[in-house]
Amino acid sequence: MNLSRAVGYIIRNEQRRTERSQETVQESTVRQSIRNEADNRRRPKRVCIRNDVEEHNCGTMSEQCGFCGAVYWKEEKNTAHKYTHGFRAPGKSGKVMNLDNGLILS
């Protein structure tokens, strides 16, 4: 870019700053709305609609944990066919931590 072009950009930016500093809130809102609409027209829409996905229904949560009272689906069990709730607590040697009341379960 040559020097005269750079100076032209600087002068134009200063003019825009001066104009914007004198705008009312309403004028500023209108200007931003117009700019946003133009941006939305230029940007490609990133929508992915798939018709080949089947709906999966797990049914109702019919089971209840005897320890904490959490409800879960009948088939929501691990490979040992046991329901384990909560998340694994880091550094707790596989113990499960209930996030609701902070209990560490063995």
XYZ file of N, CA, C and O in Angstrom:
424
model
N 0.853 -1.170 0.000
C 0.000 0.000 0.000
C 0.900 1.235 0.000
O 1.851 1.310 0.757
N 0.559 2.170 -0.842
C 1.391 3.376 -0.903
C 0.980 4.370 0.176
O -0.075 4.256 0.802
N 1.825 5.339 0.392
C 1.643 6.299 1.478
C 0.379 7.138 1.320
O -0.365 7.338 2.286
N 0.081 7.588 0.116
C -1.099 8.436 -0.062
C -2.380 7.655 0.210
O -3.349 8.200 0.756
N -2.391 6.377 -0.142
C -3.574 5.549 0.141
C -3.739 5.355 1.644
O -4.851 5.433 2.168
N -2.651 5.097 2.346
C -2.695 4.928 3.802
C -3.190 6.196 4.481
O -4.018 6.149 5.394
N -2.703 7.355 4.030
C -3.152 8.628 4.594
C -4.644 8.827 4.335
O -5.384 9.296 5.204
N -5.108 8.419 3.170
C -6.534 8.513 2.854
C -7.384 7.675 3.802
O -8.435 8.122 4.273
N -6.917 6.458 4.103
C -7.639 5.599 5.062
C -7.681 6.241 6.442
O -8.708 6.235 7.126
N -6.558 6.797 6.862
C -6.496 7.422 8.183
C -7.452 8.599 8.272
O -8.193 8.752 9.247
N -7.463 9.436 7.251
C -8.353 10.603 7.244
C -9.814 10.160 7.262
O -10.635 10.696 8.022
N -10.160 9.158 6.441
C -11.551 8.681 6.394
C -11.973 8.079 7.733
O -13.091 8.302 8.206
N -11.080 7.331 8.383
C -11.404 6.756 9.691
C -11.614 7.837 10.742
O -12.503 7.727 11.587
N -10.818 8.886 10.690
C -11.003 10.003 11.619
C -12.351 10.679 11.385
O -13.049 11.042 12.334
N -12.746 10.834 10.118
C -14.047 11.430 9.806
C -15.175 10.560 10.354
O -16.145 11.066 10.921
N -15.049 9.247 10.172
C -16.080 8.333 10.693
C -16.167 8.402 12.207
O -17.263 8.391 12.775
N -15.022 8.437 12.885
C -15.038 8.537 14.351
C -15.731 9.814 14.805
O -16.505 9.818 15.756
N -15.444 10.912 14.127
C -16.070 12.193 14.471
C -17.585 12.122 14.255
O -18.365 12.545 15.115
N -18.000 11.558 13.110
C -19.434 11.417 12.835
C -20.111 10.560 13.888
O -21.189 10.889 14.383
N -19.500 9.446 14.245
C -20.108 8.524 15.215
C -20.153 9.116 16.619
O -21.060 8.824 17.388
N -19.173 9.934 16.952
C -19.186 10.545 18.289
C -20.323 11.551 18.426
O -20.744 11.861 19.535
N -20.834 12.052 17.311
C -21.918 13.035 17.334
C -23.289 12.394 17.099
O -24.297 13.085 17.093
N -23.332 11.078 16.907
C -24.609 10.388 16.679
C -25.433 10.327 17.949
O -24.897 10.232 19.045
N -26.739 10.311 17.783
C -27.618 10.026 18.906
C -27.664 8.500 19.083
O -27.210 7.749 18.213
N -28.207 8.066 20.179
C -28.312 6.626 20.433
C -29.174 5.960 19.360
O -28.856 4.886 18.861
N -30.245 6.633 18.967
C -31.132 6.080 17.947
C -30.411 5.944 16.603
O -30.523 4.930 15.927
N -29.650 6.955 16.222
C -28.908 6.892 14.965
C -27.872 5.773 14.992
O -27.687 5.054 14.014
N -27.225 5.627 16.116
C -26.229 4.569 16.267
C -26.879 3.191 16.159
O -26.355 2.283 15.493
N -28.040 3.032 16.784
C -28.763 1.756 16.724
C -29.177 1.426 15.297
O -29.036 0.289 14.848
N -29.674 2.401 14.575
C -30.080 2.189 13.180
C -28.879 1.790 12.334
O -28.931 0.850 11.543
N -27.755 2.502 12.502
C -26.551 2.199 11.728
C -26.064 0.773 12.002
O -25.732 0.018 11.093
N -26.058 0.379 13.286
C -25.615 -0.967 13.650
C -26.563 -2.034 13.126
O -26.133 -3.107 12.696
N -27.863 -1.752 13.140
C -28.843 -2.706 12.615
C -28.638 -2.938 11.125
O -28.689 -4.081 10.643
N -28.414 -1.856 10.396
C -28.180 -1.977 8.952
C -26.926 -2.795 8.691
O -26.898 -3.677 7.832
N -25.866 -2.522 9.461
C -24.618 -3.270 9.299
C -24.814 -4.758 9.629
O -24.338 -5.632 8.913
N -25.545 -5.051 10.698
C -25.781 -6.436 11.095
C -26.598 -7.191 10.043
O -26.325 -8.355 9.758
N -27.609 -6.536 9.485
C -28.410 -7.174 8.436
C -27.558 -7.478 7.209
O -27.668 -8.548 6.619
N -26.683 -6.539 6.840
C -25.794 -6.768 5.695
C -24.839 -7.917 5.983
O -24.589 -8.765 5.113
N -24.316 -7.980 7.205
C -23.424 -9.087 7.581
C -24.157 -10.421 7.504
O -23.606 -11.414 7.033
N -25.393 -10.440 7.967
C -26.165 -11.691 7.946
C -26.449 -12.158 6.524
O -26.504 -13.355 6.264
N -26.646 -11.229 5.603
C -26.868 -11.605 4.204
C -25.601 -12.160 3.563
O -25.650 -13.030 2.713
N -24.447 -11.627 3.952
C -23.176 -12.067 3.373
C -22.733 -13.427 3.904
O -22.138 -14.215 3.198
N -22.987 -13.682 5.170
C -22.513 -14.921 5.794
C -23.356 -16.105 5.344
O -24.580 -16.040 5.342
N -22.709 -17.206 5.013
C -23.481 -18.396 4.660
C -24.153 -18.976 5.905
O -23.598 -18.929 7.000
N -25.327 -19.478 5.726
C -26.037 -20.112 6.830
C -25.465 -21.507 7.045
O -25.278 -22.261 6.103
N -25.182 -21.836 8.271
C -24.614 -23.148 8.591
C -25.680 -24.000 9.264
O -25.684 -24.167 10.471
N -26.569 -24.488 8.469
C -27.663 -25.295 8.981
C -27.556 -26.674 8.367
O -27.376 -26.826 7.164
N -27.663 -27.662 9.198
C -27.618 -29.037 8.714
C -28.907 -29.716 9.158
O -29.132 -29.924 10.345
N -29.739 -30.033 8.206
C -30.994 -30.720 8.507
C -30.882 -32.128 7.957
O -30.617 -32.328 6.775
N -31.060 -33.074 8.851
C -30.960 -34.471 8.425
C -32.312 -35.144 8.603
O -32.906 -35.065 9.675
N -32.758 -35.788 7.574
C -34.033 -36.496 7.637
C -33.850 -37.983 7.885
O -34.818 -38.708 8.039
N -32.600 -38.440 7.910
C -32.355 -39.872 8.043
C -32.105 -40.317 9.483
O -31.697 -41.432 9.731
N -32.369 -39.444 10.474
C -32.150 -39.778 11.871
C -33.477 -40.203 12.488
O -34.460 -39.481 12.437
N -33.480 -41.395 13.048
C -34.706 -41.892 13.676
C -34.803 -41.384 15.114
O -33.809 -41.263 15.810
N -36.018 -41.111 15.536
C -36.241 -40.674 16.907
C -36.071 -41.859 17.845
O -36.492 -42.975 17.547
N -35.432 -41.609 18.964
C -35.224 -42.653 19.969
C -35.908 -42.230 21.257
O -35.680 -41.137 21.756
N -36.743 -43.059 21.787
C -37.461 -42.750 23.011
C -37.047 -43.751 24.076
O -37.221 -44.963 23.907
N -36.515 -43.258 25.179
C -36.071 -44.128 26.273
C -37.199 -44.465 27.232
O -36.996 -45.207 28.181
N -38.370 -43.908 27.002
C -39.485 -44.167 27.905
C -39.416 -43.270 29.129
O -38.722 -42.259 29.155
N -40.128 -43.671 30.172
C -40.140 -42.871 31.398
C -39.084 -43.385 32.365
O -38.683 -44.541 32.310
N -38.655 -42.508 33.227
C -37.704 -42.898 34.263
C -38.494 -43.594 35.357
O -39.121 -42.959 36.195
N -38.441 -44.911 35.358
C -39.307 -45.681 36.254
C -38.586 -46.259 37.460
O -39.223 -46.717 38.401
N -37.271 -46.243 37.460
C -36.507 -46.827 38.565
C -36.024 -45.725 39.500
O -35.872 -44.584 39.105
N -35.782 -46.100 40.774
C -35.312 -45.123 41.742
C -34.170 -45.718 42.553
O -34.239 -46.860 43.017
N -33.103 -44.926 42.740
C -31.940 -45.361 43.511
C -32.331 -45.464 44.978
O -32.910 -44.533 45.545
N -32.006 -46.585 45.585
C -32.342 -46.781 46.992
C -31.503 -45.939 47.931
O -31.886 -45.711 49.078
N -30.355 -45.464 47.472
C -29.482 -44.694 48.343
C -29.819 -43.203 48.322
O -29.997 -42.583 49.358
N -29.901 -42.638 47.119
C -30.073 -41.179 47.041
C -31.438 -40.754 46.515
O -31.769 -39.584 46.538
N -32.219 -41.694 45.977
C -33.541 -41.358 45.483
C -33.565 -40.873 44.048
O -34.610 -40.453 43.559
N -32.420 -40.906 43.362
C -32.382 -40.461 41.967
C -33.214 -41.403 41.112
O -33.221 -42.612 41.322
N -33.938 -40.845 40.148
C -34.707 -41.682 39.232
C -33.895 -41.906 37.965
O -33.102 -41.054 37.563
N -34.073 -43.061 37.353
C -33.329 -43.398 36.153
C -34.122 -44.377 35.318
O -35.125 -44.932 35.772
N -33.672 -44.582 34.069
C -34.325 -45.534 33.197
C -33.941 -46.953 33.594
O -32.830 -47.208 34.066
N -34.853 -47.880 33.389
C -34.629 -49.274 33.780
C -33.369 -49.846 33.127
O -32.616 -50.584 33.754
N -33.103 -49.489 31.882
C -31.942 -50.024 31.159
C -30.674 -49.193 31.345
O -29.660 -49.475 30.729
N -30.720 -48.169 32.206
C -29.572 -47.296 32.411
C -28.621 -47.904 33.443
O -28.490 -47.449 34.559
N -27.942 -48.956 33.026
C -27.047 -49.670 33.932
C -25.729 -49.917 33.218
O -25.655 -49.916 31.994
N -24.683 -50.141 33.995
C -23.385 -50.407 33.390
C -23.280 -51.877 32.966
O -24.252 -52.625 33.045
N -22.103 -52.300 32.540
C -21.939 -53.681 32.056
C -22.125 -54.713 33.161
O -22.379 -55.876 32.884
N -21.998 -54.303 34.423
C -22.242 -55.213 35.554
C -23.723 -55.197 35.948
O -24.089 -55.751 36.978
N -24.551 -54.552 35.132
C -26.003 -54.442 35.353
C -26.337 -53.737 36.667
O -27.283 -54.083 37.351
N -25.518 -52.742 37.019
C -25.765 -51.941 38.216
C -25.913 -50.484 37.794
O -25.228 -50.011 36.900
N -26.812 -49.791 38.461
C -26.977 -48.359 38.205
C -25.932 -47.617 39.022
O -25.830 -47.794 40.224
N -25.120 -46.785 38.369
C -24.146 -45.953 39.077
C -24.487 -44.501 38.773
O -24.579 -44.109 37.621
N -24.689 -43.722 39.784
C -25.078 -42.339 39.594
C -23.917 -41.414 39.943
O -22.957 -41.817 40.571
N -24.024 -40.149 39.520
C -22.991 -39.164 39.794
C -21.842 -39.285 38.815
O -21.947 -39.895 37.769
N -20.712 -38.695 39.176
C -19.524 -38.705 38.337
C -18.363 -39.248 39.140
O -18.323 -39.147 40.346
N -17.399 -39.798 38.442
C -16.197 -40.295 39.103
C -15.418 -39.123 39.689
O -15.130 -38.164 39.007
N -15.107 -39.215 40.959
C -14.338 -38.161 41.611
C -12.859 -38.370 41.313
O -12.351 -39.467 41.504
N -12.157 -37.356 40.836
C -10.748 -37.525 40.508
C -9.923 -37.889 41.735
O -10.081 -37.320 42.800
N -9.063 -38.886 41.583
C -8.166 -39.287 42.664
C -8.850 -40.024 43.797
O -8.309 -40.158 44.887
N -10.041 -40.529 43.589
C -10.770 -41.211 44.659
C -10.832 -42.713 44.432
O -11.715 -43.389 44.936
N -9.937 -43.241 43.630
C -9.822 -44.683 43.376
C -11.123 -45.307 42.916
O -11.563 -46.325 43.433
N -11.792 -44.672 41.969
C -13.004 -45.243 41.402
C -14.255 -45.011 42.210
O -15.304 -45.533 41.896
N -14.169 -44.263 43.295
C -15.368 -43.968 44.073
C -16.233 -42.995 43.289
O -15.749 -42.222 42.472
N -17.523 -43.027 43.551
C -18.456 -42.171 42.841
C -18.838 -41.012 43.745
O -19.100 -41.186 44.922
N -18.871 -39.801 43.166
C -19.225 -38.615 43.933
C -20.591 -38.126 43.502
O -20.835 -37.915 42.331
N -21.496 -37.975 44.452
C -22.819 -37.425 44.184
C -22.701 -35.913 44.234
O -22.397 -35.339 45.273
N -22.941 -35.227 43.104
C -22.742 -33.781 43.036
C -23.814 -32.996 43.769
O -23.614 -31.837 44.100
N -24.971 -33.619 44.044
C -26.046 -32.894 44.721
C -25.685 -32.583 46.173
O -25.913 -31.490 46.667
N -25.127 -33.557 46.888
C -24.850 -33.327 48.301
C -23.392 -33.526 48.667
O -23.042 -33.458 49.825
N -22.521 -33.758 47.681
C -21.092 -33.840 47.927
C -20.612 -35.130 48.565
O -19.480 -35.215 49.022
N -21.468 -36.145 48.665
C -21.072 -37.409 49.287
C -20.128 -38.181 48.391
O -20.282 -38.200 47.176
N -19.151 -38.842 48.978
C -18.274 -39.755 48.246
C -18.776 -41.165 48.559
O -18.818 -41.578 49.714
N -19.167 -41.876 47.522
C -19.732 -43.210 47.684
C -18.711 -44.254 47.249
O -17.962 -44.042 46.323
N -18.691 -45.370 47.913
C -17.770 -46.456 47.524
C -18.396 -47.347 46.506
O -19.550 -47.554 46.445
